[in-house]
mmCIF file of C-alpha atoms in Angstrom:
data_model
loop_
_atom_site.group_PDB
_atom_site.id
_atom_site.type_symbol
_atom_site.label_atom_id
_atom_site.label_comp_id
_atom_site.label_asym_id
_atom_site.label_seq_id
_atom_site.Cartn_x
_atom_site.Cartn_y
_atom_site.Cartn_z
ATOM 1 C CA PRO A 1 106.329 62.725 129.586
ATOM 2 C CA VAL A 2 107.201 60.737 126.509
ATOM 3 C CA CYS A 3 104.331 59.973 124.152
ATOM 4 C CA SER A 4 104.210 56.327 123.170
ATOM 5 C CA MET A 5 103.690 55.536 119.516
ATOM 6 C CA GLY A 6 101.939 52.318 120.475
ATOM 7 C CA ASN A 7 102.216 49.138 122.498
ATOM 8 C CA SER A 8 105.121 47.736 120.555
ATOM 9 C CA THR A 9 108.669 48.009 121.856
ATOM 10 C CA SER A 10 110.155 48.422 118.411
ATOM 11 C CA ARG A 11 113.526 50.025 117.780
ATOM 12 C CA LEU A 12 111.687 52.973 116.276
ATOM 13 C CA TYR A 13 109.697 53.585 119.426
ATOM 14 C CA SER A 14 112.677 53.230 121.753
ATOM 15 C CA ALA A 15 114.718 55.584 119.565
ATOM 16 C CA LEU A 16 111.836 58.043 119.495
ATOM 17 C CA ALA A 17 111.391 57.814 123.261
ATOM 18 C CA LYS A 18 115.076 58.549 123.752
ATOM 19 C CA THR A 19 114.814 61.560 121.457
ATOM 20 C CA LEU A 20 111.901 63.106 123.209
ATOM 21 C CA SER A 21 113.233 62.647 126.735
ATOM 22 C CA SER A 22 116.702 63.963 125.921
ATOM 23 C CA SER A 23 115.743 67.025 123.914
ATOM 24 C CA ALA A 24 114.091 69.586 126.128
ATOM 25 C CA VAL A 25 113.491 72.240 123.511
ATOM 26 C CA PRO A 26 111.912 75.532 124.597
ATOM 27 C CA GLN A 27 108.354 75.316 123.312
ATOM 28 C CA HIS A 28 107.853 79.016 122.735
ATOM 29 C CA GLN A 29 110.798 79.776 120.496
ATOM 30 C CA ASP A 30 109.875 80.773 116.973
ATOM 31 C CA CYS A 31 112.849 79.123 115.417
ATOM 32 C CA LEU A 32 113.664 78.285 111.866
ATOM 33 C CA GLU A 33 115.160 74.878 112.162
ATOM 34 C CA GLN A 34 115.657 72.595 115.140
ATOM 35 C CA PRO A 35 119.144 71.106 115.061
ATOM 36 C CA HIS A 36 118.538 68.648 117.897
ATOM 37 C CA SER A 37 117.010 65.917 115.698
ATOM 38 C CA ALA A 38 119.550 66.194 112.909
ATOM 39 C CA HIS A 39 121.934 63.625 114.404
ATOM 40 C CA LEU A 40 119.253 60.940 114.798
ATOM 41 C CA ASP A 41 118.977 57.933 112.537
ATOM 42 C CA PRO A 42 116.574 58.241 109.616
ATOM 43 C CA ILE A 43 113.203 56.503 109.907
ATOM 44 C CA ASP A 44 111.800 54.310 107.157
ATOM 45 C CA PRO A 45 108.307 55.720 106.429
ATOM 46 C CA LYS A 46 106.956 52.151 106.151
ATOM 47 C CA ASP A 47 108.103 51.411 109.711
ATOM 48 C CA LEU A 48 106.438 54.557 111.042
ATOM 49 C CA LEU A 49 103.246 53.751 109.138
ATOM 50 C CA GLU A 50 103.204 50.270 110.668
ATOM 51 C CA GLU A 51 103.675 51.805 114.138
ATOM 52 C CA CYS A 52 100.710 54.098 113.517
ATOM 53 C CA GLN A 53 98.553 51.231 112.277
ATOM 54 C CA VAL A 54 99.297 49.218 115.441
ATOM 55 C CA VAL A 55 98.017 52.135 117.540
ATOM 56 C CA LEU A 56 94.959 52.550 115.273
ATOM 57 C CA ARG A 57 94.073 48.871 114.978
ATOM 58 C CA LYS A 58 90.743 49.350 116.821
ATOM 59 C CA ARG A 59 89.696 52.304 114.685
ATOM 60 C CA PRO A 60 87.965 52.095 111.305
ATOM 61 C CA PRO A 61 90.313 52.136 108.274
ATOM 62 C CA ARG A 62 91.341 55.295 106.439
ATOM 63 C CA PHE A 63 88.944 56.751 103.900
ATOM 64 C CA GLN A 64 89.842 56.152 100.259
ATOM 65 C CA ARG A 65 90.453 59.360 98.325
ATOM 66 C CA ASP A 66 91.615 59.394 94.723
ATOM 67 C CA PHE A 67 93.717 61.849 92.771
ATOM 68 C CA VAL A 68 92.026 63.527 89.809
ATOM 69 C CA ASP A 69 94.277 63.878 86.761
ATOM 70 C CA LEU A 70 94.218 67.508 85.581
ATOM 71 C CA LYS A 71 97.031 67.424 83.013
ATOM 72 C CA LYS A 72 96.146 68.982 79.696
ATOM 73 C CA ASN A 73 98.708 67.172 77.571
ATOM 74 C CA VAL A 74 101.445 69.207 79.209
ATOM 75 C CA ALA A 75 104.849 67.579 78.913
ATOM 76 C CA SER A 76 107.075 67.927 81.946
ATOM 77 C CA ASP A 77 110.793 67.294 82.171
ATOM 78 C CA HIS A 78 110.815 66.664 85.923
ATOM 79 C CA ARG A 79 109.050 64.787 88.692
ATOM 80 C CA PRO A 80 106.003 66.677 89.941
ATOM 81 C CA ILE A 81 106.206 68.540 93.247
ATOM 82 C CA ARG A 82 103.552 67.298 95.656
ATOM 83 C CA VAL A 83 102.234 69.942 98.063
ATOM 84 C CA MET A 84 99.940 69.151 100.994
ATOM 85 C CA GLN A 85 97.892 71.779 102.848
ATOM 86 C CA TRP A 86 96.142 70.887 106.117
ATOM 87 C CA ASN A 87 94.721 72.506 109.226
ATOM 88 C CA ILE A 88 95.300 69.536 111.532
ATOM 89 C CA LEU A 89 93.266 70.949 114.503
ATOM 90 C CA ALA A 90 95.297 71.980 117.532
ATOM 91 C CA GLN A 91 95.044 69.339 120.220
ATOM 92 C CA ALA A 92 94.334 71.870 122.983
ATOM 93 C CA LEU A 93 91.499 73.416 120.954
ATOM 94 C CA GLY A 94 90.015 70.074 119.913
ATOM 95 C CA GLU A 95 89.813 68.886 123.509
ATOM 96 C CA GLY A 96 89.322 72.193 125.264
ATOM 97 C CA LYS A 97 87.606 74.894 123.204
ATOM 98 C CA ASP A 98 86.094 73.852 119.904
ATOM 99 C CA ASN A 99 83.028 71.973 121.226
ATOM 100 C CA PHE A 100 82.548 69.336 118.537
ATOM 101 C CA VAL A 101 79.287 68.172 120.048
ATOM 102 C CA GLN A 102 78.925 65.010 117.931
ATOM 103 C CA CYS A 103 82.529 63.902 118.296
ATOM 104 C CA PRO A 104 83.262 61.546 121.231
ATOM 105 C CA MET A 105 86.143 62.736 123.434
ATOM 106 C CA GLU A 106 87.660 59.293 122.937
ATOM 107 C CA ALA A 107 88.166 60.116 119.240
ATOM 108 C CA LEU A 108 90.244 63.178 120.182
ATOM 109 C CA LYS A 109 92.841 61.395 122.353
ATOM 110 C CA TRP A 110 96.243 62.647 121.205
ATOM 111 C CA GLU A 111 97.923 59.238 121.407
ATOM 112 C CA GLU A 112 95.667 57.967 118.623
ATOM 113 C CA ARG A 113 94.808 61.192 116.819
ATOM 114 C CA LYS A 114 98.473 61.963 116.150
ATOM 115 C CA CYS A 115 98.779 58.559 114.481
ATOM 116 C CA LEU A 116 95.790 59.359 112.247
ATOM 117 C CA ILE A 117 97.474 62.644 111.272
ATOM 118 C CA LEU A 118 100.786 60.907 110.571
ATOM 119 C CA GLU A 119 99.017 58.156 108.632
ATOM 120 C CA GLU A 120 97.422 60.762 106.351
ATOM 121 C CA ILE A 121 100.784 62.478 105.744
ATOM 122 C CA LEU A 122 102.569 59.159 105.120
ATOM 123 C CA ALA A 123 99.825 58.017 102.733
ATOM 124 C CA TYR A 124 100.272 60.996 100.395
ATOM 125 C CA LYS A 125 104.064 61.432 100.776
ATOM 126 C CA PRO A 126 104.174 65.195 100.157
ATOM 127 C CA ASP A 127 107.411 66.823 99.023
ATOM 128 C CA ILE A 128 106.229 69.958 100.845
ATOM 129 C CA LEU A 129 103.844 69.925 103.798
ATOM 130 C CA CYS A 130 102.069 73.073 105.068
ATOM 131 C CA LEU A 131 100.192 72.771 108.363
ATOM 132 C CA GLN A 132 98.131 75.081 110.548
ATOM 133 C CA GLU A 133 97.098 74.715 114.211
ATOM 134 C CA VAL A 134 100.272 72.803 115.083
ATOM 135 C CA ASP A 135 100.685 72.643 118.868
ATOM 136 C CA HIS A 136 102.771 69.459 119.064
ATOM 137 C CA TYR A 137 105.631 70.614 116.852
ATOM 138 C CA PHE A 138 108.553 70.055 119.226
ATOM 139 C CA ASP A 139 107.498 66.720 120.688
ATOM 140 C CA THR A 140 105.948 65.055 117.627
ATOM 141 C CA PHE A 141 106.199 66.630 114.184
ATOM 142 C CA GLU A 142 109.730 68.019 114.191
ATOM 143 C CA PRO A 143 111.409 64.929 115.739
ATOM 144 C CA LEU A 144 109.583 62.527 113.410
ATOM 145 C CA LEU A 145 109.470 64.460 110.146
ATOM 146 C CA SER A 146 113.113 65.532 110.377
ATOM 147 C CA ARG A 147 113.996 61.831 110.552
ATOM 148 C CA LEU A 148 111.878 61.208 107.463
ATOM 149 C CA GLY A 149 114.117 63.664 105.584
ATOM 150 C CA TYR A 150 112.188 66.906 105.972
ATOM 151 C CA GLN A 151 113.591 70.291 106.905
ATOM 152 C CA CYS A 152 111.200 71.733 109.482
ATOM 153 C CA THR A 153 110.114 75.292 110.308
ATOM 154 C CA PHE A 154 107.608 76.509 112.891
ATOM 155 C CA PHE A 155 106.221 79.968 113.655
ATOM 156 C CA PRO A 156 103.769 80.125 116.587
ATOM 157 C CA LYS A 157 101.015 82.690 117.059
ATOM 158 C CA PRO A 158 102.064 85.431 119.489
ATOM 159 C CA TRP A 159 98.960 84.857 121.650
ATOM 160 C CA SER A 160 97.765 81.368 120.912
ATOM 161 C CA PRO A 161 94.307 80.430 122.243
ATOM 162 C CA CYS A 162 95.823 77.051 123.124
ATOM 163 C CA LEU A 163 97.536 78.715 126.079
ATOM 164 C CA ASP A 164 94.130 79.324 127.701
ATOM 165 C CA VAL A 165 93.546 75.568 127.901
ATOM 166 C CA GLU A 166 94.731 73.672 130.958
ATOM 167 C CA GLN A 167 97.520 71.153 130.281
ATOM 168 C CA ASN A 168 98.218 72.703 126.894
ATOM 169 C CA ASN A 169 101.303 71.846 124.879
ATOM 170 C CA GLY A 170 102.377 75.394 124.117
ATOM 171 C CA PRO A 171 101.155 77.770 121.419
ATOM 172 C CA ASP A 172 99.828 76.639 118.068
ATOM 173 C CA GLY A 173 101.152 78.047 114.821
ATOM 174 C CA CYS A 174 102.024 77.409 111.202
ATOM 175 C CA ALA A 175 104.605 74.806 110.236
ATOM 176 C CA MET A 176 106.334 74.011 106.966
ATOM 177 C CA PHE A 177 108.285 70.900 106.000
ATOM 178 C CA PHE A 178 110.153 70.161 102.765
ATOM 179 C CA LEU A 179 112.223 67.166 101.652
ATOM 180 C CA LYS A 180 115.899 68.061 101.804
ATOM 181 C CA ASP A 181 116.835 65.657 99.023
ATOM 182 C CA ARG A 182 114.509 67.466 96.599
ATOM 183 C CA PHE A 183 114.997 71.131 97.554
ATOM 184 C CA GLU A 184 117.559 73.536 98.894
ATOM 185 C CA LEU A 185 116.489 76.412 101.162
ATOM 186 C CA VAL A 186 117.473 79.750 99.627
ATOM 187 C CA ASN A 187 115.578 82.112 101.924
ATOM 188 C CA SER A 188 113.104 81.842 104.804
ATOM 189 C CA THR A 189 110.912 84.609 106.212
ATOM 190 C CA ASN A 190 108.613 84.507 109.225
ATOM 191 C CA ILE A 191 105.824 87.050 108.765
ATOM 192 C CA ARG A 192 103.626 88.411 111.524
ATOM 193 C CA LEU A 193 100.646 89.718 109.587
ATOM 194 C CA THR A 194 99.451 93.286 110.063
ATOM 195 C CA ALA A 195 95.973 94.741 109.628
ATOM 196 C CA MET A 196 95.289 98.488 109.583
ATOM 197 C CA LYS A 197 98.986 98.985 110.481
ATOM 198 C CA LEU A 198 98.556 96.913 113.648
ATOM 199 C CA LYS A 199 100.450 93.697 114.265
ATOM 200 C CA THR A 200 97.984 90.821 114.574
ATOM 201 C CA ASN A 201 97.946 87.365 116.105
ATOM 202 C CA GLN A 202 98.129 85.650 112.713
ATOM 203 C CA VAL A 203 101.349 84.541 111.047
ATOM 204 C CA ALA A 204 102.838 83.171 107.836
ATOM 205 C CA ILE A 205 106.038 81.463 106.739
ATOM 206 C CA ALA A 206 107.449 82.061 103.252
ATOM 207 C CA GLN A 207 110.400 80.069 101.932
ATOM 208 C CA THR A 208 112.227 80.345 98.627
ATOM 209 C CA LEU A 209 113.392 76.903 97.560
ATOM 210 C CA LYS A 210 115.602 75.696 94.744
ATOM 211 C CA CYS A 211 114.436 72.506 93.051
ATOM 212 C CA ASN A 212 117.495 70.238 92.913
ATOM 213 C CA GLU A 213 116.289 68.452 89.782
ATOM 214 C CA THR A 214 115.599 71.515 87.616
ATOM 215 C CA GLY A 215 117.577 74.284 89.335
ATOM 216 C CA ARG A 216 114.368 76.364 89.290
ATOM 217 C CA LEU A 217 113.488 78.658 92.186
ATOM 218 C CA PHE A 218 110.006 78.933 93.634
ATOM 219 C CA CYS A 219 108.431 80.331 96.785
ATOM 220 C CA ILE A 220 106.127 78.379 99.094
ATOM 221 C CA ALA A 221 104.076 80.132 101.800
ATOM 222 C CA VAL A 222 101.775 78.916 104.579
ATOM 223 C CA THR A 223 99.306 81.016 106.581
ATOM 224 C CA HIS A 224 96.220 80.920 108.799
ATOM 225 C CA LEU A 225 94.044 84.041 108.760
ATOM 226 C CA LYS A 226 91.768 85.360 111.518
ATOM 227 C CA ALA A 227 88.665 83.235 112.176
ATOM 228 C CA ARG A 228 85.015 84.096 112.820
ATOM 229 C CA THR A 229 82.180 86.031 111.239
ATOM 230 C CA GLY A 230 82.461 89.786 111.577
ATOM 231 C CA TRP A 231 86.206 89.849 110.909
ATOM 232 C CA GLU A 232 85.965 90.013 107.115
ATOM 233 C CA ARG A 233 87.694 93.423 106.778
ATOM 234 C CA PHE A 234 90.404 92.290 109.157
ATOM 235 C CA ARG A 235 91.076 89.171 107.048
ATOM 236 C CA SER A 236 91.102 91.332 103.943
ATOM 237 C CA ALA A 237 93.775 93.587 105.479
ATOM 238 C CA GLN A 238 95.829 90.546 106.539
ATOM 239 C CA GLY A 239 95.559 89.157 103.006
ATOM 240 C CA CYS A 240 96.785 92.472 101.529
ATOM 241 C CA ASP A 241 99.743 92.455 103.906
ATOM 242 C CA LEU A 242 100.646 88.878 102.991
ATOM 243 C CA LEU A 243 100.377 89.611 99.255
ATOM 244 C CA GLN A 244 102.625 92.657 99.634
ATOM 245 C CA ASN A 245 105.231 90.596 101.487
ATOM 246 C CA LEU A 246 105.064 87.887 98.812
ATOM 247 C CA LYS A 247 105.394 90.444 95.998
ATOM 248 C CA ASN A 248 108.666 91.571 97.554
ATOM 249 C CA ILE A 249 109.925 88.023 98.133
ATOM 250 C CA THR A 250 109.058 86.849 94.600
ATOM 251 C CA GLN A 251 110.296 90.079 92.975
ATOM 252 C CA GLY A 252 106.817 90.793 91.650
ATOM 253 C CA ALA A 253 106.076 87.211 90.495
ATOM 254 C CA LYS A 254 109.438 86.586 88.821
ATOM 255 C CA ILE A 255 109.760 83.636 91.217
ATOM 256 C CA PRO A 256 106.810 81.192 90.961
ATOM 257 C CA LEU A 257 104.648 81.047 94.068
ATOM 258 C CA ILE A 258 102.468 78.529 95.923
ATOM 259 C CA ILE A 259 100.424 79.703 98.923
ATOM 260 C CA CYS A 260 98.749 77.204 101.239
ATOM 261 C CA GLY A 261 96.396 78.235 103.971
ATOM 262 C CA ASP A 262 93.295 78.159 106.060
ATOM 263 C CA PHE A 263 91.971 81.583 105.061
ATOM 264 C CA ASN A 264 88.840 81.306 107.247
ATOM 265 C CA ALA A 265 87.088 82.933 104.293
ATOM 266 C CA GLU A 266 84.525 81.677 101.809
ATOM 267 C CA PRO A 267 85.091 82.481 98.110
ATOM 268 C CA THR A 268 82.516 85.291 98.454
ATOM 269 C CA GLU A 269 84.822 87.275 100.765
ATOM 270 C CA GLU A 270 86.962 90.261 99.832
ATOM 271 C CA VAL A 271 90.220 88.504 100.775
ATOM 272 C CA TYR A 272 89.472 85.756 98.238
ATOM 273 C CA ARG A 273 88.941 88.384 95.517
ATOM 274 C CA GLU A 274 92.242 90.059 96.472
ATOM 275 C CA PHE A 275 94.119 86.825 95.857
ATOM 276 C CA SER A 276 92.174 86.097 92.650
ATOM 277 C CA ASN A 277 92.862 89.556 91.235
ATOM 278 C CA SER A 278 96.411 89.994 92.513
ATOM 279 C CA SER A 279 99.191 91.122 90.179
ATOM 280 C CA LEU A 280 100.927 87.863 91.184
ATOM 281 C CA ASN A 281 98.595 86.119 88.689
ATOM 282 C CA LEU A 282 97.313 83.502 91.143
ATOM 283 C CA ASN A 283 94.744 80.786 90.639
ATOM 284 C CA SER A 284 93.190 78.470 93.203
ATOM 285 C CA ALA A 285 94.199 74.881 92.402
ATOM 286 C CA TYR A 286 91.050 73.216 93.748
ATOM 287 C CA LYS A 287 88.833 75.188 91.340
ATOM 288 C CA LEU A 288 90.241 72.893 88.650
ATOM 289 C CA LEU A 289 88.265 69.978 90.095
ATOM 290 C CA SER A 290 84.964 71.673 89.162
ATOM 291 C CA PRO A 291 83.388 70.946 85.760
ATOM 292 C CA ASP A 292 84.018 74.485 84.498
ATOM 293 C CA GLY A 293 87.279 75.030 86.379
ATOM 294 C CA GLN A 294 85.781 78.142 87.964
ATOM 295 C CA SER A 295 84.135 76.948 91.199
ATOM 296 C CA GLU A 296 85.668 76.086 94.550
ATOM 297 C CA PRO A 297 84.718 72.797 96.261
ATOM 298 C CA PRO A 298 81.435 72.868 98.239
ATOM 299 C CA TYR A 299 83.339 72.425 101.528
ATOM 300 C CA THR A 300 86.798 71.950 103.023
ATOM 301 C CA THR A 301 85.569 71.844 106.640
ATOM 302 C CA TRP A 302 82.411 70.291 108.070
ATOM 303 C CA LYS A 303 81.633 70.105 111.780
ATOM 304 C CA ILE A 304 78.817 70.365 114.303
ATOM 305 C CA ARG A 305 79.129 72.883 117.126
ATOM 306 C CA PRO A 306 76.580 73.853 119.803
ATOM 307 C CA SER A 307 75.360 76.625 117.471
ATOM 308 C CA GLY A 308 74.700 74.106 114.681
ATOM 309 C CA GLU A 309 76.277 72.612 111.592
ATOM 310 C CA CYS A 310 79.193 74.468 109.943
ATOM 311 C CA ARG A 311 79.994 73.533 106.356
ATOM 312 C CA HIS A 312 82.391 75.932 104.658
ATOM 313 C CA THR A 313 85.100 76.289 102.029
ATOM 314 C CA LEU A 314 88.002 77.963 103.865
ATOM 315 C CA ASP A 315 91.184 76.170 102.758
ATOM 316 C CA TYR A 316 93.079 76.892 99.551
ATOM 317 C CA ILE A 317 96.219 76.195 97.557
ATOM 318 C CA TRP A 318 96.983 79.232 95.381
ATOM 319 C CA TYR A 319 99.652 79.066 92.673
ATOM 320 C CA SER A 320 101.286 81.172 89.926
ATOM 321 C CA GLN A 321 99.275 80.054 86.934
ATOM 322 C CA HIS A 322 101.772 81.481 84.393
ATOM 323 C CA ALA A 323 104.675 79.467 85.817
ATOM 324 C CA LEU A 324 103.141 76.305 87.270
ATOM 325 C CA ASN A 325 100.774 73.580 86.086
ATOM 326 C CA VAL A 326 98.516 71.534 88.363
ATOM 327 C CA ASN A 327 98.984 67.928 87.233
ATOM 328 C CA SER A 328 96.524 66.419 89.711
ATOM 329 C CA ALA A 329 94.579 67.158 92.896
ATOM 330 C CA LEU A 330 93.312 64.872 95.638
ATOM 331 C CA GLY A 331 89.541 64.500 95.617
ATOM 332 C CA LEU A 332 87.625 65.507 98.749
ATOM 333 C CA LEU A 333 85.780 63.209 101.113
ATOM 334 C CA THR A 334 82.151 62.695 100.151
ATOM 335 C CA GLU A 335 79.275 63.492 102.511
ATOM 336 C CA GLU A 336 78.696 59.758 102.863
ATOM 337 C CA GLN A 337 82.305 59.155 103.928
ATOM 338 C CA ILE A 338 82.226 62.052 106.383
ATOM 339 C CA GLY A 339 79.088 60.629 107.992
ATOM 340 C CA PRO A 340 76.214 62.264 109.900
ATOM 341 C CA ASN A 341 78.320 63.274 112.921
ATOM 342 C CA ARG A 342 80.718 65.159 110.637
ATOM 343 C CA LEU A 343 84.349 65.914 111.579
ATOM 344 C CA PRO A 344 86.536 65.190 113.471
ATOM 345 C CA SER A 345 85.702 61.527 114.080
ATOM 346 C CA PHE A 346 87.213 58.105 114.765
ATOM 347 C CA ASN A 347 87.925 57.974 110.998
ATOM 348 C CA TYR A 348 89.385 61.423 110.483
ATOM 349 C CA PRO A 349 91.544 63.477 112.862
ATOM 350 C CA SER A 350 90.682 67.072 111.929
ATOM 351 C CA ASP A 351 87.643 69.226 111.207
ATOM 352 C CA HIS A 352 89.411 70.362 108.003
ATOM 353 C CA LEU A 353 90.170 68.188 104.975
ATOM 354 C CA SER A 354 93.707 67.909 103.688
ATOM 355 C CA LEU A 355 94.313 69.316 100.207
ATOM 356 C CA VAL A 356 97.055 67.774 98.036
ATOM 357 C CA CYS A 357 98.240 68.888 94.577
ATOM 358 C CA ASP A 358 100.985 67.809 92.193
ATOM 359 C CA PHE A 359 102.673 70.748 90.431
ATOM 360 C CA SER A 360 105.094 70.983 87.533
ATOM 361 C CA PHE A 361 106.976 73.971 86.151
ATOM 362 C CA ASN A 362 105.707 75.511 82.952
ATOM 363 C CA GLN A 363 108.338 75.218 80.223
ATOM 364 C CA ASP A 364 107.880 78.820 79.084
ATOM 365 C CA PRO A 365 106.583 80.832 82.056
ATOM 366 C CA ASP A 366 107.328 84.320 80.646
ATOM 367 C CA ARG A 367 105.041 83.783 77.655
ATOM 368 C CA LEU A 368 101.931 83.995 79.845
ATOM 369 C CA LEU A 369 102.867 86.922 82.065
#
């Protein structure tokens, strides 16, 4: 069935409806790029935003979040590269498995929740978008974002928990989107992470892009590590495997690197230390929001489950600190904005906050290696 974007019968909706009904794409293929949307007319982001706002007219307005300027008098000869990291909450898990006891089921309806997700993406206009828990890739994100000018890649989990939920929409996985007018794809690698030499259910995508404006190469990766307490060593092994893969892809940090992910790990965990101490010379961008530049935010996810309240820092944007500067980062939602029932809610579509950073290339990256 075609998912309506709202009550309006706009040209955008009718074009979208036609797309979705005529493009039966196998949901379980772990493909690089879907060609079936390439021939469709581009969408004006303003039109799509208006469509979303029509659907959301009965919901409270979006929260206001401001960017924090982190530039240290660094001159840049190019437009910054905006990167957005977000675990958007798989629809099947939100409705079927995650037990957000304070969140009304009405707030989780896909027809409206997808518009909240799109509204957030359209508000920040990322050049590169890294998502986890995507289970509506083929019927929502790929058809729409490709028409907004993004090149789209999806890699599902081999055994997604979404498949255990009745009326699921296929497996969830990681997805990456970049604006084709800003970057050229040089190389793309789908990585199934291993732990203790065993293939695991967690995945990553790593893409080497060429910045059209500067001609500079850089690598962008997205991942989602194993969840739950008790799996710390497993996450650590997955992190080591990912770092090894990225060392090979970046030729040992010759190519600058940005890694986005839901690591399911607090900063106290071993996997966090592995990334901090890696030979790739990585720093965590959101530490720069703290007064001393050394502390992660107090939370990136906040929810209430039957077992109680869960408030954790699990999501990160890592970057090559010798080659890249963080110009600004999007501030987090305050406790007051989140509200006593926590996330997700009628105001916010996921249990994880989106992270957004603006990066620029360092003029003399080799000096700091």
